[in-house]
mmCIF file of C-alpha atoms in Angstrom:
data_model
loop_
_atom_site.group_PDB
_atom_site.id
_atom_site.type_symbol
_atom_site.label_atom_id
_atom_site.label_comp_id
_atom_site.label_asym_id
_atom_site.label_seq_id
_atom_site.Cartn_x
_atom_site.Cartn_y
_atom_site.Cartn_z
ATOM 1 C CA MET A 12 -103.963 -19.953 -16.158
ATOM 2 C CA THR A 13 -103.837 -19.977 -12.538
ATOM 3 C CA ARG A 14 -100.488 -21.195 -10.636
ATOM 4 C CA PRO A 15 -100.636 -25.114 -10.065
ATOM 5 C CA ILE A 16 -100.598 -25.129 -6.451
ATOM 6 C CA LEU A 17 -103.716 -25.439 -3.876
ATOM 7 C CA ALA A 18 -104.374 -26.977 -0.313
ATOM 8 C CA ARG A 19 -107.039 -29.072 0.053
ATOM 9 C CA ILE A 20 -108.888 -29.655 3.305
ATOM 10 C CA GLU A 21 -110.952 -32.658 4.021
ATOM 11 C CA PRO A 22 -113.572 -32.071 6.656
ATOM 12 C CA ALA A 23 -114.312 -35.866 6.977
ATOM 13 C CA ALA A 24 -110.762 -36.541 8.296
ATOM 14 C CA PHE A 25 -111.419 -33.606 10.984
ATOM 15 C CA ARG A 26 -114.193 -35.302 12.159
ATOM 16 C CA HIS A 27 -112.810 -38.774 12.206
ATOM 17 C CA ASN A 28 -109.919 -37.324 14.161
ATOM 18 C CA TYR A 29 -112.028 -35.566 16.459
ATOM 19 C CA LEU A 30 -114.369 -38.582 17.526
ATOM 20 C CA LEU A 31 -111.096 -40.780 17.847
ATOM 21 C CA ALA A 32 -109.858 -38.166 20.173
ATOM 22 C CA ARG A 33 -113.253 -38.034 22.103
ATOM 23 C CA GLN A 34 -113.339 -41.933 22.103
ATOM 24 C CA GLN A 35 -109.609 -41.784 23.746
ATOM 25 C CA ALA A 36 -110.904 -39.418 26.174
ATOM 26 C CA GLY A 37 -113.361 -41.679 27.826
ATOM 27 C CA GLY A 38 -116.043 -40.038 30.210
ATOM 28 C CA ALA A 39 -114.170 -36.711 29.534
ATOM 29 C CA ARG A 40 -115.437 -33.831 27.422
ATOM 30 C CA ALA A 41 -113.323 -32.586 24.750
ATOM 31 C CA TRP A 42 -112.564 -29.378 23.173
ATOM 32 C CA ALA A 43 -111.708 -29.235 19.636
ATOM 33 C CA VAL A 44 -108.812 -26.681 19.762
ATOM 34 C CA VAL A 45 -109.445 -24.389 16.664
ATOM 35 C CA LYS A 46 -107.117 -21.602 17.452
ATOM 36 C CA ALA A 47 -104.933 -19.744 14.613
ATOM 37 C CA ASN A 48 -107.751 -20.515 12.068
ATOM 38 C CA ALA A 49 -108.033 -24.159 13.127
ATOM 39 C CA TYR A 50 -104.039 -24.503 12.526
ATOM 40 C CA GLY A 51 -104.347 -22.925 9.196
ATOM 41 C CA HIS A 52 -107.093 -25.075 8.088
ATOM 42 C CA GLY A 53 -109.808 -22.938 8.233
ATOM 43 C CA LEU A 54 -111.882 -22.267 11.565
ATOM 44 C CA LEU A 55 -115.621 -22.776 10.029
ATOM 45 C CA SER A 56 -114.658 -25.648 7.743
ATOM 46 C CA CYS A 57 -113.491 -27.651 10.494
ATOM 47 C CA ALA A 58 -116.122 -26.585 12.914
ATOM 48 C CA GLU A 59 -118.955 -27.381 10.445
ATOM 49 C CA ALA A 60 -117.418 -30.935 10.326
ATOM 50 C CA VAL A 61 -118.100 -31.546 13.707
ATOM 51 C CA ARG A 62 -121.034 -29.290 14.392
ATOM 52 C CA ASP A 63 -123.405 -32.431 15.593
ATOM 53 C CA CYS A 64 -120.945 -34.133 17.884
ATOM 54 C CA VAL A 65 -118.257 -31.610 19.461
ATOM 55 C CA ASP A 66 -118.168 -30.886 23.067
ATOM 56 C CA GLY A 67 -116.762 -27.606 22.904
ATOM 57 C CA PHE A 68 -114.330 -25.462 21.257
ATOM 58 C CA ALA A 69 -110.982 -24.063 22.491
ATOM 59 C CA LEU A 70 -109.087 -20.893 20.613
ATOM 60 C CA LEU A 71 -107.386 -17.742 21.723
ATOM 61 C CA GLU A 72 -108.936 -14.861 20.100
ATOM 62 C CA ILE A 73 -112.039 -13.156 20.984
ATOM 63 C CA GLY A 74 -112.680 -12.472 17.335
ATOM 64 C CA GLU A 75 -112.792 -16.260 16.393
ATOM 65 C CA ALA A 76 -114.786 -16.945 19.262
ATOM 66 C CA MET A 77 -117.523 -14.730 17.985
ATOM 67 C CA ARG A 78 -117.197 -15.957 14.393
ATOM 68 C CA LEU A 79 -118.585 -19.320 16.049
ATOM 69 C CA ARG A 80 -121.144 -17.680 17.737
ATOM 70 C CA ALA A 81 -122.546 -15.730 14.631
ATOM 71 C CA ALA A 82 -122.454 -19.162 12.604
ATOM 72 C CA GLY A 83 -124.796 -20.464 15.324
ATOM 73 C CA PHE A 84 -122.621 -22.645 17.191
ATOM 74 C CA THR A 85 -123.939 -23.006 20.966
ATOM 75 C CA GLN A 86 -121.325 -25.471 22.291
ATOM 76 C CA PRO A 87 -119.032 -24.221 25.050
ATOM 77 C CA ILE A 88 -115.883 -22.076 24.051
ATOM 78 C CA VAL A 89 -112.927 -21.330 26.190
ATOM 79 C CA LEU A 90 -110.511 -18.883 25.333
ATOM 80 C CA LEU A 91 -107.201 -20.511 26.295
ATOM 81 C CA GLU A 92 -105.160 -17.306 27.107
ATOM 82 C CA GLY A 93 -107.884 -15.418 28.432
ATOM 83 C CA PHE A 94 -109.179 -11.710 27.757
ATOM 84 C CA PHE A 95 -106.734 -8.884 26.984
ATOM 85 C CA ALA A 96 -109.133 -5.925 27.571
ATOM 86 C CA GLU A 97 -112.445 -5.157 29.360
ATOM 87 C CA ASP A 98 -114.120 -5.149 26.138
ATOM 88 C CA ASP A 99 -113.174 -8.706 25.388
ATOM 89 C CA LEU A 100 -114.381 -9.823 28.955
ATOM 90 C CA ARG A 101 -117.655 -7.920 28.607
ATOM 91 C CA LEU A 102 -118.210 -9.761 25.038
ATOM 92 C CA ALA A 103 -117.115 -12.873 26.667
ATOM 93 C CA ALA A 104 -119.472 -12.821 29.169
ATOM 94 C CA ALA A 105 -122.339 -11.627 26.968
ATOM 95 C CA ASN A 106 -121.968 -14.513 24.715
ATOM 96 C CA ALA A 107 -121.395 -17.399 27.086
ATOM 97 C CA ILE A 108 -117.825 -17.508 26.332
ATOM 98 C CA SER A 109 -115.651 -19.019 28.811
ATOM 99 C CA SER A 110 -112.216 -17.578 29.956
ATOM 100 C CA ALA A 111 -108.737 -18.603 31.329
ATOM 101 C CA ILE A 112 -107.821 -16.627 34.090
ATOM 102 C CA HIS A 113 -104.004 -16.876 34.364
ATOM 103 C CA CYS A 114 -102.604 -13.687 35.953
ATOM 104 C CA GLU A 115 -103.224 -10.694 38.374
ATOM 105 C CA GLU A 116 -104.088 -8.384 35.978
ATOM 106 C CA GLN A 117 -106.798 -10.567 34.522
ATOM 107 C CA LEU A 118 -108.143 -11.270 38.046
ATOM 108 C CA ARG A 119 -108.338 -7.544 39.006
ATOM 109 C CA LEU A 120 -110.269 -6.640 35.474
ATOM 110 C CA LEU A 121 -112.815 -9.224 36.088
ATOM 111 C CA GLU A 122 -113.209 -8.197 39.914
ATOM 112 C CA LEU A 123 -113.762 -4.557 38.755
ATOM 113 C CA ALA A 124 -115.857 -5.271 35.379
ATOM 114 C CA GLU A 125 -119.639 -4.820 35.066
ATOM 115 C CA LEU A 126 -120.506 -7.697 33.092
ATOM 116 C CA GLU A 127 -123.984 -8.660 31.690
ATOM 117 C CA ALA A 128 -123.974 -12.073 32.735
ATOM 118 C CA PRO A 129 -121.738 -14.486 34.834
ATOM 119 C CA LEU A 130 -118.366 -15.665 33.093
ATOM 120 C CA ASP A 131 -117.348 -19.460 33.407
ATOM 121 C CA VAL A 132 -113.777 -19.284 34.195
ATOM 122 C CA PHE A 133 -110.584 -21.917 34.172
ATOM 123 C CA ILE A 134 -107.864 -20.870 36.544
ATOM 124 C CA LYS A 135 -104.688 -21.718 34.733
ATOM 125 C CA LEU A 136 -101.868 -22.903 37.094
ATOM 126 C CA ASN A 137 -98.070 -22.888 35.990
ATOM 127 C CA THR A 138 -96.943 -26.582 37.245
ATOM 128 C CA GLY A 139 -93.364 -26.518 35.170
ATOM 129 C CA MET A 140 -94.206 -25.058 31.712
ATOM 130 C CA ASN A 141 -93.579 -21.546 33.006
ATOM 131 C CA ARG A 142 -95.352 -19.720 30.382
ATOM 132 C CA LEU A 143 -98.688 -18.651 31.488
ATOM 133 C CA GLY A 144 -100.389 -19.286 35.293
ATOM 134 C CA PHE A 145 -100.554 -18.811 38.681
ATOM 135 C CA VAL A 146 -98.153 -20.723 41.125
ATOM 136 C CA PRO A 147 -100.143 -23.722 42.423
ATOM 137 C CA GLU A 148 -99.800 -22.163 46.113
ATOM 138 C CA ARG A 149 -102.205 -19.160 44.924
ATOM 139 C CA LEU A 150 -105.039 -21.233 43.850
ATOM 140 C CA PRO A 151 -107.186 -20.904 47.478
ATOM 141 C CA GLU A 152 -106.648 -17.157 47.074
ATOM 142 C CA VAL A 153 -107.522 -16.648 43.466
ATOM 143 C CA LEU A 154 -110.898 -19.216 43.966
ATOM 144 C CA ALA A 155 -111.718 -17.114 47.034
ATOM 145 C CA ARG A 156 -111.387 -13.992 45.159
ATOM 146 C CA LEU A 157 -113.286 -15.253 42.102
ATOM 147 C CA ARG A 158 -116.202 -16.276 44.422
ATOM 148 C CA ALA A 159 -116.271 -13.110 46.280
ATOM 149 C CA SER A 160 -116.483 -11.037 43.095
ATOM 150 C CA GLY A 161 -119.744 -12.515 42.168
ATOM 151 C CA LYS A 162 -118.664 -12.233 38.667
ATOM 152 C CA THR A 163 -118.211 -16.095 37.926
ATOM 153 C CA GLY A 164 -120.342 -19.064 36.872
ATOM 154 C CA GLN A 165 -118.390 -22.249 36.777
ATOM 155 C CA ILE A 166 -115.128 -22.495 37.923
ATOM 156 C CA SER A 167 -112.568 -25.081 36.594
ATOM 157 C CA VAL A 168 -108.871 -25.515 37.088
ATOM 158 C CA MET A 169 -106.261 -26.255 34.143
ATOM 159 C CA THR A 170 -102.848 -26.741 33.483
ATOM 160 C CA HIS A 171 -100.500 -27.169 30.285
ATOM 161 C CA PHE A 172 -97.987 -30.007 30.404
ATOM 162 C CA ALA A 173 -94.296 -29.131 28.979
ATOM 163 C CA CYS A 174 -93.328 -32.892 28.253
ATOM 164 C CA ALA A 175 -96.234 -35.033 27.677
ATOM 165 C CA ASP A 176 -94.593 -36.036 24.193
ATOM 166 C CA GLY A 177 -91.357 -36.792 25.859
ATOM 167 C CA THR A 178 -90.127 -37.310 29.253
ATOM 168 C CA GLY A 179 -93.541 -37.266 30.916
ATOM 169 C CA ILE A 180 -96.093 -35.497 33.254
ATOM 170 C CA ASP A 181 -95.643 -36.884 36.667
ATOM 171 C CA GLU A 182 -93.972 -33.960 38.404
ATOM 172 C CA GLN A 183 -96.683 -31.296 36.883
ATOM 173 C CA LEU A 184 -99.462 -33.662 37.403
ATOM 174 C CA ALA A 185 -98.606 -34.039 41.148
ATOM 175 C CA ARG A 186 -98.027 -30.475 41.562
ATOM 176 C CA PHE A 187 -101.433 -29.556 40.051
ATOM 177 C CA ASN A 188 -103.129 -32.594 41.817
ATOM 178 C CA ALA A 189 -101.823 -31.463 45.155
ATOM 179 C CA VAL A 190 -103.848 -28.207 45.237
ATOM 180 C CA ALA A 191 -106.672 -28.891 42.568
ATOM 181 C CA GLU A 192 -108.059 -32.359 43.682
ATOM 182 C CA PRO A 193 -109.141 -31.173 47.045
ATOM 183 C CA THR A 194 -111.255 -28.286 45.191
ATOM 184 C CA GLY A 195 -113.717 -30.584 44.036
ATOM 185 C CA LEU A 196 -113.450 -28.344 40.730
ATOM 186 C CA PRO A 197 -113.630 -29.457 37.166
ATOM 187 C CA ARG A 198 -109.960 -30.179 36.088
ATOM 188 C CA SER A 199 -108.432 -30.107 32.216
ATOM 189 C CA VAL A 200 -104.722 -30.905 31.971
ATOM 190 C CA ALA A 201 -104.801 -33.186 28.812
ATOM 191 C CA ASN A 202 -103.203 -32.155 25.338
ATOM 192 C CA SER A 203 -102.882 -34.595 22.403
ATOM 193 C CA ALA A 204 -99.828 -36.162 23.669
ATOM 194 C CA ALA A 205 -101.356 -36.573 27.413
ATOM 195 C CA LEU A 206 -104.485 -37.597 25.806
ATOM 196 C CA LEU A 207 -102.941 -40.602 23.987
ATOM 197 C CA ARG A 208 -99.961 -41.535 26.570
ATOM 198 C CA TYR A 209 -101.632 -40.896 29.933
ATOM 199 C CA PRO A 210 -105.419 -41.697 29.989
ATOM 200 C CA HIS A 211 -105.178 -41.412 33.785
ATOM 201 C CA ALA A 212 -105.072 -37.803 33.266
ATOM 202 C CA THR A 213 -108.007 -36.965 31.062
ATOM 203 C CA TYR A 214 -110.303 -35.959 33.961
ATOM 204 C CA ASP A 215 -113.165 -33.519 32.917
ATOM 205 C CA TRP A 216 -112.050 -31.494 30.019
ATOM 206 C CA VAL A 217 -109.446 -32.607 27.229
ATOM 207 C CA ARG A 218 -108.187 -30.541 24.710
ATOM 208 C CA PRO A 219 -106.805 -32.240 21.276
ATOM 209 C CA GLY A 220 -104.901 -30.020 19.270
ATOM 210 C CA ILE A 221 -102.429 -31.270 16.669
ATOM 211 C CA MET A 222 -103.976 -34.756 16.149
ATOM 212 C CA LEU A 223 -107.164 -33.264 15.226
ATOM 213 C CA TYR A 224 -105.422 -32.151 12.057
ATOM 214 C CA GLY A 225 -103.786 -35.458 11.159
ATOM 215 C CA GLY A 226 -100.406 -34.863 12.938
ATOM 216 C CA SER A 227 -98.688 -36.771 15.452
ATOM 217 C CA PRO A 228 -97.829 -35.138 19.034
ATOM 218 C CA MET A 229 -94.839 -37.494 19.152
ATOM 219 C CA PRO A 230 -93.909 -38.393 15.701
ATOM 220 C CA ASP A 231 -90.695 -39.914 17.064
ATOM 221 C CA MET A 232 -92.742 -42.428 18.888
ATOM 222 C CA GLN A 233 -95.907 -42.926 16.912
ATOM 223 C CA SER A 234 -96.680 -41.778 13.630
ATOM 224 C CA ALA A 235 -100.017 -40.250 12.795
ATOM 225 C CA ALA A 236 -100.934 -43.349 10.871
ATOM 226 C CA ASP A 237 -100.042 -45.649 13.577
ATOM 227 C CA LEU A 238 -102.481 -43.440 15.852
ATOM 228 C CA GLY A 239 -105.125 -44.246 13.257
ATOM 229 C CA LEU A 240 -105.219 -40.445 12.497
ATOM 230 C CA ARG A 241 -106.081 -38.926 9.081
ATOM 231 C CA PRO A 242 -104.420 -36.028 7.106
ATOM 232 C CA VAL A 243 -106.634 -32.881 7.133
ATOM 233 C CA MET A 244 -104.621 -30.925 4.686
ATOM 234 C CA THR A 245 -103.037 -31.780 1.403
ATOM 235 C CA LEU A 246 -100.468 -29.129 0.021
ATOM 236 C CA ALA A 247 -100.236 -30.194 -3.848
ATOM 237 C CA SER A 248 -98.673 -28.781 -6.813
ATOM 238 C CA ARG A 249 -97.100 -29.468 -10.084
ATOM 239 C CA ILE A 250 -93.926 -29.733 -11.878
ATOM 240 C CA ILE A 251 -93.844 -26.629 -14.152
ATOM 241 C CA GLY A 252 -90.074 -27.280 -15.275
ATOM 242 C CA VAL A 253 -87.411 -29.893 -16.258
ATOM 243 C CA GLN A 254 -83.766 -29.868 -16.295
ATOM 244 C CA ASN A 255 -81.274 -32.540 -17.516
ATOM 245 C CA LEU A 256 -77.964 -32.460 -15.206
ATOM 246 C CA ARG A 257 -74.707 -33.306 -16.066
ATOM 247 C CA SER A 258 -72.427 -34.625 -13.174
ATOM 248 C CA GLY A 259 -70.737 -31.975 -11.477
ATOM 249 C CA ASP A 260 -73.933 -29.276 -12.352
ATOM 250 C CA CYS A 261 -75.627 -27.508 -9.319
ATOM 251 C CA VAL A 262 -79.178 -26.711 -8.423
ATOM 252 C CA GLY A 263 -80.579 -23.545 -7.154
ATOM 253 C CA TYR A 264 -79.342 -20.443 -5.107
ATOM 254 C CA GLY A 265 -75.905 -21.040 -3.620
ATOM 255 C CA ALA A 266 -75.290 -23.776 -5.793
ATOM 256 C CA SER A 267 -75.935 -25.862 -2.379
ATOM 257 C CA PHE A 268 -76.290 -29.092 -4.462
ATOM 258 C CA THR A 269 -74.286 -30.745 -7.024
ATOM 259 C CA ALA A 270 -75.074 -33.707 -9.045
ATOM 260 C CA ASP A 271 -72.470 -36.545 -8.533
ATOM 261 C CA ARG A 272 -74.072 -38.134 -11.745
ATOM 262 C CA PRO A 273 -76.595 -37.230 -14.798
ATOM 263 C CA MET A 274 -79.833 -36.452 -13.397
ATOM 264 C CA ARG A 275 -83.417 -35.414 -14.290
ATOM 265 C CA VAL A 276 -84.453 -32.365 -11.885
ATOM 266 C CA GLY A 277 -88.054 -30.928 -11.840
ATOM 267 C CA THR A 278 -88.954 -27.536 -10.677
ATOM 268 C CA VAL A 279 -91.947 -27.620 -8.335
ATOM 269 C CA ALA A 280 -94.564 -24.339 -8.075
ATOM 270 C CA CYS A 281 -94.025 -24.082 -4.614
ATOM 271 C CA GLY A 282 -91.765 -22.127 -2.484
ATOM 272 C CA TYR A 283 -91.256 -20.179 0.977
ATOM 273 C CA ALA A 284 -93.875 -17.701 -0.015
ATOM 274 C CA ASP A 285 -96.352 -20.822 -0.053
ATOM 275 C CA GLY A 286 -95.587 -21.411 3.227
ATOM 276 C CA TYR A 287 -93.247 -24.351 2.402
ATOM 277 C CA PRO A 288 -90.024 -24.137 5.102
ATOM 278 C CA ARG A 289 -87.040 -22.511 3.410
ATOM 279 C CA HIS A 290 -84.733 -24.310 5.856
ATOM 280 C CA ALA A 291 -85.929 -27.601 4.323
ATOM 281 C CA PRO A 292 -82.649 -29.175 3.385
ATOM 282 C CA THR A 293 -81.919 -31.476 0.346
ATOM 283 C CA GLY A 294 -83.335 -35.075 1.080
ATOM 284 C CA THR A 295 -86.791 -33.425 2.337
ATOM 285 C CA PRO A 296 -89.290 -36.172 1.312
ATOM 286 C CA ILE A 297 -92.185 -35.316 -1.643
ATOM 287 C CA LEU A 298 -94.172 -37.276 -3.587
ATOM 288 C CA VAL A 299 -94.312 -36.752 -7.538
ATOM 289 C CA ASN A 300 -96.743 -38.705 -9.524
ATOM 290 C CA GLY A 301 -97.277 -41.034 -6.414
ATOM 291 C CA GLN A 302 -93.819 -41.707 -6.131
ATOM 292 C CA ARG A 303 -91.605 -40.933 -3.170
ATOM 293 C CA THR A 304 -88.245 -38.788 -4.214
ATOM 294 C CA ARG A 305 -86.544 -35.833 -2.512
ATOM 295 C CA THR A 306 -86.008 -32.062 -2.712
ATOM 296 C CA LEU A 307 -82.782 -30.748 -3.823
ATOM 297 C CA GLY A 308 -80.705 -27.549 -3.006
ATOM 298 C CA ARG A 309 -82.263 -24.477 -1.308
ATOM 299 C CA VAL A 310 -85.829 -23.594 -1.334
ATOM 300 C CA SER A 311 -86.774 -20.432 -3.582
ATOM 301 C CA MET A 312 -89.427 -17.873 -2.733
ATOM 302 C CA ASP A 313 -91.760 -19.539 -5.337
ATOM 303 C CA MET A 314 -90.193 -22.738 -6.539
ATOM 304 C CA LEU A 315 -88.246 -25.825 -5.313
ATOM 305 C CA ALA A 316 -86.277 -28.410 -7.140
ATOM 306 C CA CYS A 317 -86.937 -32.279 -6.661
ATOM 307 C CA ASP A 318 -85.120 -35.530 -8.013
ATOM 308 C CA LEU A 319 -87.015 -36.963 -11.089
ATOM 309 C CA THR A 320 -84.207 -39.423 -12.089
ATOM 310 C CA GLY A 321 -85.637 -42.525 -12.607
ATOM 311 C CA LEU A 322 -89.215 -41.708 -11.888
ATOM 312 C CA ASP A 323 -92.196 -41.810 -14.285
ATOM 313 C CA ALA A 324 -92.518 -38.055 -14.284
ATOM 314 C CA GLY A 325 -92.131 -34.981 -16.186
ATOM 315 C CA LEU A 326 -93.325 -31.565 -17.108
ATOM 316 C CA GLY A 327 -97.149 -31.200 -15.589
ATOM 317 C CA SER A 328 -96.642 -34.414 -13.039
ATOM 318 C CA SER A 329 -98.624 -33.949 -9.706
ATOM 319 C CA VAL A 330 -96.898 -33.160 -6.497
ATOM 320 C CA THR A 331 -97.652 -33.681 -2.905
ATOM 321 C CA LEU A 332 -95.427 -31.641 -0.652
ATOM 322 C CA TRP A 333 -97.469 -32.774 2.380
ATOM 323 C CA GLY A 334 -100.853 -34.625 3.324
ATOM 324 C CA GLU A 335 -102.247 -37.650 1.547
ATOM 325 C CA GLY A 336 -99.265 -40.039 1.080
ATOM 326 C CA MET A 337 -96.792 -37.680 2.299
ATOM 327 C CA PRO A 338 -96.934 -37.310 6.159
ATOM 328 C CA ALA A 339 -96.400 -33.693 7.171
ATOM 329 C CA ASP A 340 -94.474 -35.088 10.137
ATOM 330 C CA GLU A 341 -92.106 -36.450 7.949
ATOM 331 C CA VAL A 342 -91.512 -33.134 6.138
ATOM 332 C CA ALA A 343 -91.344 -31.366 9.363
ATOM 333 C CA THR A 344 -88.647 -33.391 10.756
ATOM 334 C CA ALA A 345 -86.697 -33.431 7.708
ATOM 335 C CA ALA A 346 -86.892 -29.632 8.098
ATOM 336 C CA GLY A 347 -85.959 -29.317 11.646
ATOM 337 C CA THR A 348 -89.693 -28.303 12.546
ATOM 338 C CA VAL A 349 -92.950 -29.405 13.579
ATOM 339 C CA SER A 350 -96.349 -29.999 11.654
ATOM 340 C CA TYR A 351 -97.672 -27.220 13.544
ATOM 341 C CA GLU A 352 -95.567 -24.780 11.845
ATOM 342 C CA LEU A 353 -96.172 -26.319 8.334
ATOM 343 C CA PHE A 354 -99.915 -25.834 8.740
ATOM 344 C CA CYS A 355 -99.774 -22.555 10.423
ATOM 345 C CA ALA A 356 -97.252 -21.199 7.782
ATOM 346 C CA LEU A 357 -99.910 -21.864 4.741
ATOM 347 C CA ALA A 358 -99.424 -18.616 2.633
ATOM 348 C CA GLN A 359 -102.645 -16.427 1.919
ATOM 349 C CA ARG A 360 -101.782 -16.874 -1.762
ATOM 350 C CA VAL A 361 -102.486 -20.533 -1.580
ATOM 351 C CA PRO A 362 -105.999 -21.486 -2.807
ATOM 352 C CA VAL A 363 -107.989 -23.675 -0.450
ATOM 353 C CA VAL A 364 -110.742 -25.965 -1.511
ATOM 354 C CA GLU A 365 -112.502 -28.662 0.380
ATOM 355 C CA GLY A 366 -112.800 -32.169 -0.170
#
């Protein structure tokens, strides 16, 4: 028998979330951000779910972009970190894959390259995230060099917000618009949080990411359910062992949990080697037979413990680690992380099924 753990992916939920994002975008076009194997959900599964309605795809790796082209997707594709070598640049141009340009090295590489076709580019500006991008004051120079190169097609401008899910975007947006708006070029600034909180900043292209997978970009303000989002991934397992504890008995490595009364404890076939966060503390929410309970003690490589006291549950009972009925955002918050990490950390050994 196979180990009783699997991740169930619901492509219909991905489609629902994308259509909601596009509706929120108003007249703007919406990339589906499918980087990192669609946040661990499966690139082609998610892409197929929106084949007939998606405006375009945003990702990082030229290899993933080529997988989409090989699968027959003709929509615009953009590489959010741009190209890393001349071969990538030539491949992107030959296959109508747009690219961010965020540094002098990329700009020089483009100026010197021999390309089969013009490359559509997005000039990335650093307006305060301080991760990637030209300082805004360089936009006129970069734009002039791109135009003079004769290597580009459509030129657009983009930036990325640091605090769209928190203190806001006003300062960054003002810096961006001071230089980008006068150019009249298409603009892209809104990620999931900005799309949901700041409709005045949708502009020409929006790039929803976490919301497409049923996670809230601002779980401390609004839950995914409140936003109308549906979970795309459900990580499920079963109880494979039951222990009856006396008061004073301990659970797991390090004896980090001690029972203060008689308890029933279930052992779940899921651990950090499956992608469950090792740092998730006692009290992290979990569903057993549809009943909400909590984890106990330290997460092991292949197993974790949960409280079955008073539950109608036992050996073989179904467990939902996150997903349908157990929001990934809640699990992530309890573990001191974000749902992005839970999804992306799903281990290769976990079987993935659709529907």
